[in-house]
Coordinates of C-alpha atoms in Angstrom, one line a residue:
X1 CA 0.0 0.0 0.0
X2 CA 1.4 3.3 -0.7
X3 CA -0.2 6.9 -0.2
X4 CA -0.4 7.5 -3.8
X5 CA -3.4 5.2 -4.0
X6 CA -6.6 5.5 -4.5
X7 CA -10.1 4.0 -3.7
X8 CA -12.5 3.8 -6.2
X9 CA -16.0 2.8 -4.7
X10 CA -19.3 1.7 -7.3
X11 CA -22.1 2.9 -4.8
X12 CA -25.8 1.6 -4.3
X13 CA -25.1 -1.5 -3.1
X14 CA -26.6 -2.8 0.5
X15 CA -24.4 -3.9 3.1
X16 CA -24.7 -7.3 4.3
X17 CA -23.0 -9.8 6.3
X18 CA -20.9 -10.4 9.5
X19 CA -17.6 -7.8 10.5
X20 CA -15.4 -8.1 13.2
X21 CA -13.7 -5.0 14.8
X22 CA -10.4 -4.1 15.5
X23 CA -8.2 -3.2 18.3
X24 CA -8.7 0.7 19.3
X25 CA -6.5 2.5 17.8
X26 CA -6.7 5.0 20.2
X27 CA -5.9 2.7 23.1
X28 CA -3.1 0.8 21.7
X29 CA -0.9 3.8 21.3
X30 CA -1.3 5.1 24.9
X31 CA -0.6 1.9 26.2
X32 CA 2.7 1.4 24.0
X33 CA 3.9 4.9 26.2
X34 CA 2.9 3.6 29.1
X35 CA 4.5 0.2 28.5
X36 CA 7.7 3.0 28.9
X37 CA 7.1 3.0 32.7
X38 CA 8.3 -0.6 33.5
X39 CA 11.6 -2.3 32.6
X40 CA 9.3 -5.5 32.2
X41 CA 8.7 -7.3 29.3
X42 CA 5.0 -5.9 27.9
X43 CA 2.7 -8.1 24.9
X44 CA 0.0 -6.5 23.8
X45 CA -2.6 -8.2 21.9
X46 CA -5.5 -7.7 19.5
X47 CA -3.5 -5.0 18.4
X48 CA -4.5 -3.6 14.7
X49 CA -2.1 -3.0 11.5
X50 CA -2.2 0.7 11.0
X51 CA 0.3 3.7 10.5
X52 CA -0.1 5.1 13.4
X53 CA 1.0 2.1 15.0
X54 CA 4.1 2.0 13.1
X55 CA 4.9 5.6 13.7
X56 CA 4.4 4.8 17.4
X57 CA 6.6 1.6 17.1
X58 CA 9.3 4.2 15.7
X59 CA 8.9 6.5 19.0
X60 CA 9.3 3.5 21.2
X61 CA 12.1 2.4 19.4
X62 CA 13.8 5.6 19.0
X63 CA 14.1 5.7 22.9
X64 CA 15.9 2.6 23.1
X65 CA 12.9 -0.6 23.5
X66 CA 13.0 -3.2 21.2
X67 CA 9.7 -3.7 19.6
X68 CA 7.9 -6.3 17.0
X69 CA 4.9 -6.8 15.9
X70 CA 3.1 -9.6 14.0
X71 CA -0.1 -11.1 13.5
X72 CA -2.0 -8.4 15.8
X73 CA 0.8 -9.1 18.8
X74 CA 3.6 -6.3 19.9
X75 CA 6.4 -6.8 22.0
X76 CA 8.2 -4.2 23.7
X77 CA 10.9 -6.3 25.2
X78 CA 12.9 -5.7 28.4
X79 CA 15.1 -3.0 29.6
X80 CA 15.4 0.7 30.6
X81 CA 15.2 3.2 27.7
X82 CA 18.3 4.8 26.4
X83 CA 17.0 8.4 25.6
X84 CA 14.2 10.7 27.4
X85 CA 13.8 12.5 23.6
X86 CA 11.4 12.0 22.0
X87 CA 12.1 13.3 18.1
X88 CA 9.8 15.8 16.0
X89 CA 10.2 13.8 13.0
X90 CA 8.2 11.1 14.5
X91 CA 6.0 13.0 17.5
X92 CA 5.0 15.4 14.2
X93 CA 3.3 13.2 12.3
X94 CA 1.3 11.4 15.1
X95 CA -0.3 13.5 18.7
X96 CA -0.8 10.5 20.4
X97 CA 2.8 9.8 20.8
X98 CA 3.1 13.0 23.0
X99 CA 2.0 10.8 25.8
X100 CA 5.4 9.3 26.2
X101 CA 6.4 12.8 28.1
X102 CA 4.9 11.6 31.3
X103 CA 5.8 8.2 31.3
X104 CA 9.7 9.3 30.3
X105 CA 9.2 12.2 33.2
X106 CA 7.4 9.6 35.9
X107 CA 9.8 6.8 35.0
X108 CA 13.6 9.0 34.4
X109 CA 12.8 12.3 36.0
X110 CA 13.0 14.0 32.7
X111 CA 11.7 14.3 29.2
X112 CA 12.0 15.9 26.0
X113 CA 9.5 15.5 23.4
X114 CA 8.5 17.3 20.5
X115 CA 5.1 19.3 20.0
X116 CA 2.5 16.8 18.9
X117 CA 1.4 16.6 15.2
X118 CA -1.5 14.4 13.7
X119 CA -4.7 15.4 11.5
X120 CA -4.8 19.5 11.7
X121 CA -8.2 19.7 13.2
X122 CA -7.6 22.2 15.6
X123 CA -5.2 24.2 18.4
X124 CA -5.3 21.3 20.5
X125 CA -3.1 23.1 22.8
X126 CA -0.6 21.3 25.6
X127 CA -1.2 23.7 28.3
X128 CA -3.5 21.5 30.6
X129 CA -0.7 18.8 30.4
X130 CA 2.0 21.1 30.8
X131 CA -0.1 22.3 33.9
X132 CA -1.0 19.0 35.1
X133 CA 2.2 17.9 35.2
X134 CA 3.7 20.9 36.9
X135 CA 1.2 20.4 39.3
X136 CA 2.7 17.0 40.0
X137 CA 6.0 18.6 40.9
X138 CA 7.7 18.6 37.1
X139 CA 9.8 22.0 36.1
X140 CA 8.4 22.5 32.4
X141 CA 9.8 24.1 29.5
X142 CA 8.5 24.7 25.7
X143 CA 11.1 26.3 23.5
X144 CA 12.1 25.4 19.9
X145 CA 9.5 23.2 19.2
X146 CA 10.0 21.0 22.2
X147 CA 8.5 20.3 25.4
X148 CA 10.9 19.7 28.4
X149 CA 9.9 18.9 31.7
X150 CA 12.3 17.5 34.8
X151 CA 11.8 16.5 38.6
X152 CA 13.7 15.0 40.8
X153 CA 10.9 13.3 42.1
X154 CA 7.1 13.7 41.3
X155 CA 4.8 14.2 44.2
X156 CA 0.5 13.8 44.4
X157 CA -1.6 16.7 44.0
X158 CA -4.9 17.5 43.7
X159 CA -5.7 18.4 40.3
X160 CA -8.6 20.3 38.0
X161 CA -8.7 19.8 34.5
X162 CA -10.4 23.2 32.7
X163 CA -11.7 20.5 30.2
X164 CA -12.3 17.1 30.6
X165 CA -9.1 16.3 28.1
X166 CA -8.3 13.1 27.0
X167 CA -4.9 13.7 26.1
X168 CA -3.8 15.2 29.4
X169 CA -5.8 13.3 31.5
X170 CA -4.1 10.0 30.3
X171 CA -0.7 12.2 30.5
X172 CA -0.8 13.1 33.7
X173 CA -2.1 9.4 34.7
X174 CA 1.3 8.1 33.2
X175 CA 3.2 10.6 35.3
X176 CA 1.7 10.2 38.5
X177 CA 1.9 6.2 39.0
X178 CA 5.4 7.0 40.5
X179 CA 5.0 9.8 42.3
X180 CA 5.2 10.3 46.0
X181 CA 1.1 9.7 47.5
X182 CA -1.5 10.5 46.0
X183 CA -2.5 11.7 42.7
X184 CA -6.3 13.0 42.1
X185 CA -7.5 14.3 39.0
X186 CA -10.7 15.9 39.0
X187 CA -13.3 16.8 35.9
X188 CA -11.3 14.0 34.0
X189 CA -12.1 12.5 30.8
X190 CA -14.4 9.3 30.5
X191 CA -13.6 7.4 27.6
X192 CA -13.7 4.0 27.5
X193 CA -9.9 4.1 26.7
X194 CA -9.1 6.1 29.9
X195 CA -10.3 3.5 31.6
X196 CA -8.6 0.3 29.3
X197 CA -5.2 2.6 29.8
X198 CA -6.3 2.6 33.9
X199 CA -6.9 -1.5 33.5
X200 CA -3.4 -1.3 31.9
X201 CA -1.8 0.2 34.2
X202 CA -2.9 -1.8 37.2
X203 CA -2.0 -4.8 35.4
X204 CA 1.7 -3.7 35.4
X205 CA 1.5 -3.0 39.0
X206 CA 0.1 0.5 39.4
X207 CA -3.0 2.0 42.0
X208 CA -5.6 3.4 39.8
X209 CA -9.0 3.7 40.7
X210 CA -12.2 6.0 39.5
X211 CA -11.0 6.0 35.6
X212 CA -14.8 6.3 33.5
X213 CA -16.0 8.6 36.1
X214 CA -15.2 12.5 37.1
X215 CA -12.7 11.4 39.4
X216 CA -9.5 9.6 38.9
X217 CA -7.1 8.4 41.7
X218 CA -3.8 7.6 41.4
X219 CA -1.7 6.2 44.0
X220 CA 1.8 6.2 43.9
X221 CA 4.2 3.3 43.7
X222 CA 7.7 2.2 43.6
X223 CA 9.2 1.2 40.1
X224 CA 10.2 -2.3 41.5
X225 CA 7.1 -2.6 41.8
X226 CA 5.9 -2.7 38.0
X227 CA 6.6 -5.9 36.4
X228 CA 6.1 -6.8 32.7
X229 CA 2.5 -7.9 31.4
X230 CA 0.3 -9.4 28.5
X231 CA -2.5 -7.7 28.0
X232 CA -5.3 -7.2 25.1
X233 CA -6.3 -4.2 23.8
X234 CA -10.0 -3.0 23.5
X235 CA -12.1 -3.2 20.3
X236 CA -12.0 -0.1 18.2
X237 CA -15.8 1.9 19.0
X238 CA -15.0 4.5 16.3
X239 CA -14.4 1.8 13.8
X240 CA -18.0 0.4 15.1
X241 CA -19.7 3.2 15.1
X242 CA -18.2 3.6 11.3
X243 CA -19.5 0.5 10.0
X244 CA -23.2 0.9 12.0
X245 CA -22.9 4.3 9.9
X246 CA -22.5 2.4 6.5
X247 CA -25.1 -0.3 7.1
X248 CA -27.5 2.3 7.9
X249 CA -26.8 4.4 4.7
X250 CA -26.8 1.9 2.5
X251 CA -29.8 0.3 3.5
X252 CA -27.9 -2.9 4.9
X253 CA -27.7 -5.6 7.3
X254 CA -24.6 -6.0 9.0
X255 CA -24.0 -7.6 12.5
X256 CA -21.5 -6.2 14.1
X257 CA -18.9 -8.5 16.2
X258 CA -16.0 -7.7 19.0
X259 CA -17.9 -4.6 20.4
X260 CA -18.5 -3.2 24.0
X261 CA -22.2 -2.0 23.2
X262 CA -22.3 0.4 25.5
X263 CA -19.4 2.4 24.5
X264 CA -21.7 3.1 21.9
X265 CA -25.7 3.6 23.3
X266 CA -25.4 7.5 22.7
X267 CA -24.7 6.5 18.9
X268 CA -27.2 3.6 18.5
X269 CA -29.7 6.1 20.2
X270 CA -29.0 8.3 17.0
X271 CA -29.5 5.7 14.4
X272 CA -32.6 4.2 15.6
X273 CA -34.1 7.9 15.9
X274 CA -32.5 7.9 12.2
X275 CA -34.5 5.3 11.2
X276 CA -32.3 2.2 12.0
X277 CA -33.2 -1.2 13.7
X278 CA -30.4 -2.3 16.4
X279 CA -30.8 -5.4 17.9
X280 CA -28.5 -6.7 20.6
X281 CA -27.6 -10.1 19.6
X282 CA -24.9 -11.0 22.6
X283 CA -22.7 -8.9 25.2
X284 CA -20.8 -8.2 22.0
X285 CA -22.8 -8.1 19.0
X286 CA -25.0 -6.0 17.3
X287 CA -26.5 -6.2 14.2
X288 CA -27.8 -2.5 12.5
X289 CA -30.5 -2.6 9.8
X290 CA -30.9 0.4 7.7
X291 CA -34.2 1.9 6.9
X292 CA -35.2 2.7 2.9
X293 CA -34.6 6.5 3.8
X294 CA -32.8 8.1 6.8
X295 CA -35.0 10.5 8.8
X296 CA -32.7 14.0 9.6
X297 CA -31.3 14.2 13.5
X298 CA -29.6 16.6 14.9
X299 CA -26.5 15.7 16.6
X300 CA -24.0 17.3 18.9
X301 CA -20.6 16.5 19.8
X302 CA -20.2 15.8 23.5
X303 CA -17.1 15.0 25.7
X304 CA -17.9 10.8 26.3
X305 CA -20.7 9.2 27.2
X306 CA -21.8 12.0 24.3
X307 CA -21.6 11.9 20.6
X308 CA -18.1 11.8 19.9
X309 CA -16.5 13.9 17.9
X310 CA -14.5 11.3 16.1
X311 CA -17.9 10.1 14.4
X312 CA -19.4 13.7 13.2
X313 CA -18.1 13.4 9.7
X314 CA -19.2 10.0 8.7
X315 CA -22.5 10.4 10.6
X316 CA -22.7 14.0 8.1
X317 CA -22.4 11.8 5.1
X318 CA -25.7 9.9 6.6
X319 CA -27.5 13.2 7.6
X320 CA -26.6 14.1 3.9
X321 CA -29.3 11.5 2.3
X322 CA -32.1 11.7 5.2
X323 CA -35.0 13.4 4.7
X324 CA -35.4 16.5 6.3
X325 CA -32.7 19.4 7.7
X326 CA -30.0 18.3 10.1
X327 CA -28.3 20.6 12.0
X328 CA -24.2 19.5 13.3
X329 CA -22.7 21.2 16.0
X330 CA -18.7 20.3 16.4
X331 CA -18.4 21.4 20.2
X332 CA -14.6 19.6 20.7
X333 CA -12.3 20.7 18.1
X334 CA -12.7 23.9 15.5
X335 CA -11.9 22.7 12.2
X336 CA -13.0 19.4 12.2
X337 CA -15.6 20.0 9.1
X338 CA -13.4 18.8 6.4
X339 CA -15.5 16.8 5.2
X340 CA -18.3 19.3 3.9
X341 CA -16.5 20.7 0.7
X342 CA -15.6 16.9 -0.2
X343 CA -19.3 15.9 0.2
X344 CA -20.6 19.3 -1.7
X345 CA -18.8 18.4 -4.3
X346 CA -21.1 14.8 -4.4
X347 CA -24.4 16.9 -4.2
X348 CA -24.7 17.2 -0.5
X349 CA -26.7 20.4 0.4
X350 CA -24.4 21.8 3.7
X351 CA -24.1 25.1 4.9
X352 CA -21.7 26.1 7.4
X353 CA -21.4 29.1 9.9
X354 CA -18.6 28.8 12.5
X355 CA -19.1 25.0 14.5
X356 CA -22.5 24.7 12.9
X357 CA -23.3 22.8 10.2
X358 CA -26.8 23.1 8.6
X359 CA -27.7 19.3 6.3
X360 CA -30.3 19.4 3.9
X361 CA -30.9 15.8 2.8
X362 CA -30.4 15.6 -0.9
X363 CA -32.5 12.1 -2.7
X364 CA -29.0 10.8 -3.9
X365 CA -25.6 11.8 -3.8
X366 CA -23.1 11.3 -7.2
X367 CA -20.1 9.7 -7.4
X368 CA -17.6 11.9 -8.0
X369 CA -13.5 12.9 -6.7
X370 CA -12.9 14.0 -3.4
X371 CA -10.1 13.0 -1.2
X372 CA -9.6 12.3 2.6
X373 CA -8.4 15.6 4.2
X374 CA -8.1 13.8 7.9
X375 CA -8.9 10.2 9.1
X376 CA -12.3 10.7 10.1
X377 CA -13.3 12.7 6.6
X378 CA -11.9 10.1 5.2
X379 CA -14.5 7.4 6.7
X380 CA -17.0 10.0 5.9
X381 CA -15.8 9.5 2.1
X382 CA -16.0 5.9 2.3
X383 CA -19.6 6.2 4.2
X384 CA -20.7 8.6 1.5
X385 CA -19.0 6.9 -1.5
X386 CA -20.5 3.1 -0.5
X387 CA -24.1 5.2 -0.4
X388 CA -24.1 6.9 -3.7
X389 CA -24.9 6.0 -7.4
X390 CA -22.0 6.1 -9.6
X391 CA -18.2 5.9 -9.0
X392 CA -16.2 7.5 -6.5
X393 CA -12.6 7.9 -6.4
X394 CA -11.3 8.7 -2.8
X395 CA -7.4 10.3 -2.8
X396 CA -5.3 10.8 0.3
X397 CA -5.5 7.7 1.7
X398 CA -2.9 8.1 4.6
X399 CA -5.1 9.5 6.5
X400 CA -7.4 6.3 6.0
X401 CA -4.3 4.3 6.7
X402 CA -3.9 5.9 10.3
X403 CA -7.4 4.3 11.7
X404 CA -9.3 1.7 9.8
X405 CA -7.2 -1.9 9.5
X406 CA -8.0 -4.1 6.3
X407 CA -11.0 -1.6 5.5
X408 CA -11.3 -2.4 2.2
X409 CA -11.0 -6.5 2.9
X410 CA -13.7 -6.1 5.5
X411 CA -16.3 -3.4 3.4
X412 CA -15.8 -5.8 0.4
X413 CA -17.0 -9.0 2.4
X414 CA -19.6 -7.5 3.1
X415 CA -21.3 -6.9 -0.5
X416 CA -19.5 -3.5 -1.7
X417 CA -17.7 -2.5 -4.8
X418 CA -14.5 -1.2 -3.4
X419 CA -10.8 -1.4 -4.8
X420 CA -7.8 0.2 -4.0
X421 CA -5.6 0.8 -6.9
X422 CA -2.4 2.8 -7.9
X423 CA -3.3 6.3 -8.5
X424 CA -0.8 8.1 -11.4
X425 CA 0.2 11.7 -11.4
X426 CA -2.3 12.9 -13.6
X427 CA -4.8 11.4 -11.5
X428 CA -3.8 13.4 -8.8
X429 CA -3.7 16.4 -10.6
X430 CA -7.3 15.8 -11.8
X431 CA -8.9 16.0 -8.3
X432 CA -10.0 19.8 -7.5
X433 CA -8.7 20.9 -4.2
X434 CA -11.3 22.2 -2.1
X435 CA -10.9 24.7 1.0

């Protein structure tokens, strides 16, 4: 696979069949930096092929850890690290990977990583992790592109998060394990990964209670007292959510394997006042039926157990064929509307003003070029593309890459015409840009 290619998608076709979900991409790489705090051997399992993955692999590595990976199973193997740096060729293509500052600072005492990169959709600033973790007892520095923090040794604190942020509230987690007492961190994020990186965590050796509430305790422990651990990553809810998105729109019948159901009851509350049927068939399986025509919702992006934000754009490409006006309001991040030029440019009726986006369900959408302009437009594209008469040809698929394992193995099991094939310059140059 190469980022040159392209995928071209021969819409109208209904979904149907069995799909099993990967390992949460946004998990896995939180756990691979806090695998950093222990000098123990650490497996992780049900772990999904993606480039993010590998450009996570490449921070871990680049800090001394051996690591493979095969057949869904990666191995950090034994040992102390051999640098606290973290590069910005590698922390700049991926923000995730900006959680190895507090493991490096709670493990070594210091740290200095670069500031995170990703998909731009937004500021996403660092100043509640820089704040958490000076809380914590860390000296904190940001120059030339670079965070560096350093403590002799990290203390508990008491500490209120502005925002319920996942990013720092999993950063100053990693930090605190091995501080002195205890570590509270108040208004913190709920996600279901918080708490599979708390589970984590206390399966090396750490005290970490309250993680998928408000309240998160940490208590402090000694490094000898981390050992190494196997452990299995959670299933992938935004990749879930994704494929209940494309059953729905494409009038199909898909049952839906390897899930935590109710990681998602915000977003099967939303398709089945869409129109959808969702039937529990097991503790983790769920099969979505999608109605002849989509009835418009509005939807609002929430901190969890809300809408998340992380399924706005593929849930737009739905709101795009349902019959009525929808109205989208992006409450987490500022620019995360991508999508909406790309899905103009198939028919879709959108207007925009600021965070609000105002859907007019069109009939039919055509097939037409558009390309992935972050990872979630991109499943939008897909969504939109599997949903619409004609061809589409979806461009820029590295940001596809970064978040949906086999995609185009699983989608075509399933019943759809989808291919991804080597996409020439002139190709390329055909595709309109839009802002």
């Amino acid at each position: 696979m190469t980022s040159g290619d392209k995928l071209v998608i021969e819409g109208g076709r209904p979904l149907e069949g069995d799909v099993y979900i990967s390992g949460a991409k946004n998990s896995v790489l939180k756990l691979m930096a806090a695998a950093l705090l222990t000098t123990g051997a650490v497996r992780l399992e049900n772990v999904p092929n993606l480039s993010d993955v590998a450009v996570m692999t490449q921070v871990v590595q680049s800090l001394g850890k051996t690591v493979s990976f095969a057949h869904g199973v990666l191995d950090i193997e034994a040992g102390a690290v051999t640098s606290c740096v973290a590069p910005y060729e590698l922390v700049s293509q991926m923000r995730a990977s900006f959680n190895v500052l507090g493991a490096l600072l709670g493990r070594y005492g210091e740290a200095k990583v670069s500031l995170p990169g990703g998909c731009s959709i937004g500021k996403r600033g660092v100043d509640l992790h820089v704040k958490g973790l000076q809380a914590l007892g860390a000296e904190v520095l940001i120059e030339h592109g670079y965070v560096e923090a350093r403590a002799q040794q990290l203390h508990g604190a008491k500490i209120l998060l502005d925002t319920p942020s996942v990013g720092a509230t999993e950063n100053i987690m990693l930090a605190a394990v091995l501080a002195e007492g205890a570590t509270i961190i108040s208004n913190a994020a709920r996600e279901p990964e918080i708490e599979d990186l708390a589970n984590f965590l206390n399966a090396l050796g750490a005290d970490v209670s309250g993680a998928g509430t408000h309240e998160i305790v940490i208590n402090g422990v000694r490094p000898d007292q981390l050992h190494g651990v196997s452990y299995s990553v959670m299933c992938d809810r935004i990749e879930a959510g994704t494929f209940m998105a494309a059953a729905a729109g494409t009038r199909g019948q898909v049952v839906i394997h390897r899930i935590t159901p109710q990681h998602l009851d915000f977003v099967m509350a939303k398709l089945s006042e869409m129109g959808a049927d969702i039937q529990l068939l097991g503790p983790t399986t769920v099969q979505v039926s999608g109605p002849q025509r989509l009835t418009a919702q509005n939807l609002v992006t929430q901190p969890y157990p809300g809408f998340p934000t992380d399924l706005q754009a593929p849930f737009m490409s739905l709101l795009t064929i349902a019959e009525g006006t929808s109205i989208v309001t992006e409450t987490i991040y500022e620019n995360r509307f991508k999508q909406v030029g790309e899905l103009t440019r198939m028919g879709a009726q959108i207007q925009l003003e600021g965070d609000i986006a105002v859907v007019t369900g069109v009939e039919k959408l055509s097939g037409a070029p558009v390309q992935a302009h972050d990872l979630r437009a991109g499943a939008a594209m897909i969504v939109a593309g599997l949903q619409t008469e004609g061809e589409t040809e979806i461009h820029k698929l590295h940001h596809i890459d970064r978040g949906y394992e086999r995609v185009v193995e699983k989608l075509k099991a399933l019943g759809a015409s989808i291919e991804r094939v080597p996409a020439d310059d002139s190709e390329k140059k055909q595709v309109v840009e839009t802002p």
